[in-house]
XYZ file of N, CA and C in Angstrom:
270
model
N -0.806 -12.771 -9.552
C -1.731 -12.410 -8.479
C -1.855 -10.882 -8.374
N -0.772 -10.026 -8.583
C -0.686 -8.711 -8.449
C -1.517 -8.310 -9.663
N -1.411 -8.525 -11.048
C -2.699 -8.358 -11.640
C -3.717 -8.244 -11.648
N -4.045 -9.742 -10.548
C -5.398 -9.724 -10.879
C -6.206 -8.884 -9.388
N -5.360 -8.524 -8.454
C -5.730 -7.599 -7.441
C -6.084 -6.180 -8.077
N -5.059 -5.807 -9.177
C -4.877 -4.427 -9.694
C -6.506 -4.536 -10.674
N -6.629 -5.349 -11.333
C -7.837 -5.530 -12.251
C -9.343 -5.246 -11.385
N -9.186 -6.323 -10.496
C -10.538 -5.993 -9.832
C -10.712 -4.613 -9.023
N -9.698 -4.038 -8.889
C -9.696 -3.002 -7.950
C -9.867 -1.636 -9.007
N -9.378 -1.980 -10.291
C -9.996 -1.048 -11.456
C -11.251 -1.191 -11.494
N -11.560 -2.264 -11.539
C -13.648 -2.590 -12.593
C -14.137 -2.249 -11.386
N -13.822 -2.532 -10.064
C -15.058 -2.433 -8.389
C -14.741 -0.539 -8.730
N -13.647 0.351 -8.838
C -13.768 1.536 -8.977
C -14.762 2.557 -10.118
N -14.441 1.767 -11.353
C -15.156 1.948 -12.536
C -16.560 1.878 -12.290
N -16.979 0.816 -12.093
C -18.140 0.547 -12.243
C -18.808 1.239 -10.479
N -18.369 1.489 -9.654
C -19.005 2.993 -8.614
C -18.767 4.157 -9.471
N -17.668 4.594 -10.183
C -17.857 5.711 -10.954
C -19.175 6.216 -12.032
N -19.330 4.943 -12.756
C -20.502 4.744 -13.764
C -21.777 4.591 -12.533
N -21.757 4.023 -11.524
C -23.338 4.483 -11.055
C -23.440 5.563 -10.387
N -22.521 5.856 -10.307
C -22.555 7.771 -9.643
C -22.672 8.842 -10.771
N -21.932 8.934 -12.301
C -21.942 9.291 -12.151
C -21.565 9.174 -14.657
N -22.838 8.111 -14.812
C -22.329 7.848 -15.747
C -23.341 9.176 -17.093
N -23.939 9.466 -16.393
C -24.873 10.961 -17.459
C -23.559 11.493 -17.697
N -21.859 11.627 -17.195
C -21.354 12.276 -18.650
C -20.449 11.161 -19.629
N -21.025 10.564 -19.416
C -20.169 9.711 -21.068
C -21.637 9.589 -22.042
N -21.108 9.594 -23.298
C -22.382 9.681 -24.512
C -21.877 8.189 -24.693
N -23.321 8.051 -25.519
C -23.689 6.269 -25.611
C -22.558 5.689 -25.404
N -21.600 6.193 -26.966
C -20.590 5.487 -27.355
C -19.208 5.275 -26.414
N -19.205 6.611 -25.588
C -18.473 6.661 -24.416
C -18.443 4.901 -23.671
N -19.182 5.429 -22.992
C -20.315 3.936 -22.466
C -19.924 2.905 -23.002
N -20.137 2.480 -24.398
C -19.837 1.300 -24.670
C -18.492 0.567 -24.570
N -17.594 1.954 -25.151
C -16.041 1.417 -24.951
C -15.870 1.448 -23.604
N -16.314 1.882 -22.595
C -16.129 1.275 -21.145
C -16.682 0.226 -21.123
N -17.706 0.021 -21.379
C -17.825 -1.467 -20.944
C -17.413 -2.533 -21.589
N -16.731 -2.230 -22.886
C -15.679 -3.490 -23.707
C -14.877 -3.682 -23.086
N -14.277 -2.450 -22.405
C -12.666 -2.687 -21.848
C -12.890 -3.357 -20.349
N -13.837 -3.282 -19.894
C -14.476 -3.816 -18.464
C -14.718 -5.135 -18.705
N -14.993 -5.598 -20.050
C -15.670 -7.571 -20.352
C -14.598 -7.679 -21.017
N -13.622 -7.025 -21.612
C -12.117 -7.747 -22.012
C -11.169 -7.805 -21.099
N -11.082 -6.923 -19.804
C -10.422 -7.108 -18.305
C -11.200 -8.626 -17.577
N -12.401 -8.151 -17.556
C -12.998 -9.445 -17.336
C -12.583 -10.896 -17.662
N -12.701 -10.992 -18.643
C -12.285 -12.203 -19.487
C -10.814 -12.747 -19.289
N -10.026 -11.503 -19.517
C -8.374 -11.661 -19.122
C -8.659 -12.402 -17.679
N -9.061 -11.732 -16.800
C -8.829 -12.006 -15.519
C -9.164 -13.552 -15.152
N -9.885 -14.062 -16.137
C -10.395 -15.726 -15.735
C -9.155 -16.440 -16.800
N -7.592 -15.585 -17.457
C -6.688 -16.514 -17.777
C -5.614 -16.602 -16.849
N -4.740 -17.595 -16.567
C -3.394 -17.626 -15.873
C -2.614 -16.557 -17.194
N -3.147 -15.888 -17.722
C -2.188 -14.763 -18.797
C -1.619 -13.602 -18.010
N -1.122 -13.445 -17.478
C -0.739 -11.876 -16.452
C -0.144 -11.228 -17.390
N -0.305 -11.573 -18.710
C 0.464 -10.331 -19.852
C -0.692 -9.758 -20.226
N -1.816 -10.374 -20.167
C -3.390 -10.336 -21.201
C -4.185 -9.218 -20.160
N -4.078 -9.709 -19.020
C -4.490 -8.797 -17.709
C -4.128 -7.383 -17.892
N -2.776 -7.688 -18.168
C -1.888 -6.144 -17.829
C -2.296 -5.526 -18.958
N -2.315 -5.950 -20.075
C -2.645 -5.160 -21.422
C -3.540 -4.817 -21.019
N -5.143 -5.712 -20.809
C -6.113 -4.861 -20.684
C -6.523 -3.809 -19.267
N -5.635 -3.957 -18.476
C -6.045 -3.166 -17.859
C -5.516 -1.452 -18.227
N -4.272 -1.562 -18.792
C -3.493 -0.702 -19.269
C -4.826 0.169 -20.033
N -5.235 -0.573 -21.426
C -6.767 -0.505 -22.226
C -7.843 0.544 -21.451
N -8.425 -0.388 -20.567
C -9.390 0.057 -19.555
C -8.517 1.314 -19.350
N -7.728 1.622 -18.378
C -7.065 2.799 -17.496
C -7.286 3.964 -19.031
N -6.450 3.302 -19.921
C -7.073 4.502 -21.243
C -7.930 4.958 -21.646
N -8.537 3.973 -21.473
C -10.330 4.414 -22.146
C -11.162 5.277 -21.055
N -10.720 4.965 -19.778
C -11.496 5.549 -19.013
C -10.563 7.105 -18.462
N -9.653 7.556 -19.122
C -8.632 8.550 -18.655
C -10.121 9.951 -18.608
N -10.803 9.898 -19.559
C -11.563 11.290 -20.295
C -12.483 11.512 -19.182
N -13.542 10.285 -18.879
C -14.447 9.893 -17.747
C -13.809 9.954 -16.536
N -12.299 10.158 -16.372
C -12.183 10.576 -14.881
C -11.938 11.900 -14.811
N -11.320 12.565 -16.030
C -11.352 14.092 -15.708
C -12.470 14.776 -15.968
N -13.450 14.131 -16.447
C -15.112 14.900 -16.234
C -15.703 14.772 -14.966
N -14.767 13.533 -14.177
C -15.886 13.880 -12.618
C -15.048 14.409 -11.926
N -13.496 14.579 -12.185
C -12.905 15.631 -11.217
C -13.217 16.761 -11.192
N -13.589 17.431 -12.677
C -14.045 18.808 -12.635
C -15.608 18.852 -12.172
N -16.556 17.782 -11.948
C -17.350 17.608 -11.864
C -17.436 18.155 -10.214
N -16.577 17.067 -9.408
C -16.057 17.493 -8.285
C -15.602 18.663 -7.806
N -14.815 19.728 -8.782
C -14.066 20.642 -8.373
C -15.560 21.970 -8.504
N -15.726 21.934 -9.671
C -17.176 22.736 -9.650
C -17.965 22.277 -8.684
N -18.612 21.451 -8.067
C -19.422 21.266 -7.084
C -18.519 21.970 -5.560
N -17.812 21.394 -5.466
C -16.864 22.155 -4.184
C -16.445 23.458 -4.574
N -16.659 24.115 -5.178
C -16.634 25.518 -5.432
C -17.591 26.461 -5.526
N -19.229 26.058 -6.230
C -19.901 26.566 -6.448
C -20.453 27.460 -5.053
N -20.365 28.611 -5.280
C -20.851 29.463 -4.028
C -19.943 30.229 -3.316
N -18.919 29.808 -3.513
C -17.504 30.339 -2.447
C -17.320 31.942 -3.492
N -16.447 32.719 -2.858
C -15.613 33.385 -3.344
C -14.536 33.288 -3.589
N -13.744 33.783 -4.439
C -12.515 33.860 -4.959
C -11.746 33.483 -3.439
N -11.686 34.868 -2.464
C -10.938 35.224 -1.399
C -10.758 33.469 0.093
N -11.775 33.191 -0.451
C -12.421 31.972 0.473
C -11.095 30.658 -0.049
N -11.402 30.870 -1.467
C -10.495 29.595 -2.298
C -8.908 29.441 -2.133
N -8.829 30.854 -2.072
C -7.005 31.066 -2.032
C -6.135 30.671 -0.641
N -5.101 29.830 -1.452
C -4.691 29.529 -0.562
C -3.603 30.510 0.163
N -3.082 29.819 1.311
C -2.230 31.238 2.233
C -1.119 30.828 2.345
């Protein structure tokens, strides 16, 4: 059961990430997300909680690159305009 909470709570995150914010993955990017999203999928409709965990493990990998492009994505947007003096912390 803890699997399959952890699974859906990956793909419902993933897949808001990809409609927010999928212009930076290239095609191929893209595609291996969405293999690892229909092979989580698929796991998730077995009583396998080994098959789950692998693929989610999968997924969490594939998608490691696509989350540090929208953090910096994030960090440049919350920065753009400020000054140095503004940013630092005290």
């Amino acid at each position: 059961a803890e699997q399959r909470v952890e699974a859906e709570a990956l793909l419902t995150a993933i897949r808001a990430a990809l409609a927010r914010d999928a212009d930076l993955l290239a095609a191929d990017e893209l595609a291996v997300l969405e293999n690892g999203m229909a092979t989580l999928e698929k796991a998730w409709n077995t009583p396998d909680h080994r098959a789950i965990k692998a693929a989610i493990h999968e997924l969490n990998h594939a998608s490691e690159a696509f989350a540090a492009r929208r953090m910096d994505r994030a960090v440049s947007g919350a920065l753009t305009g400020r000054r140095l003096d503004e940013v630092r912390t005290k």
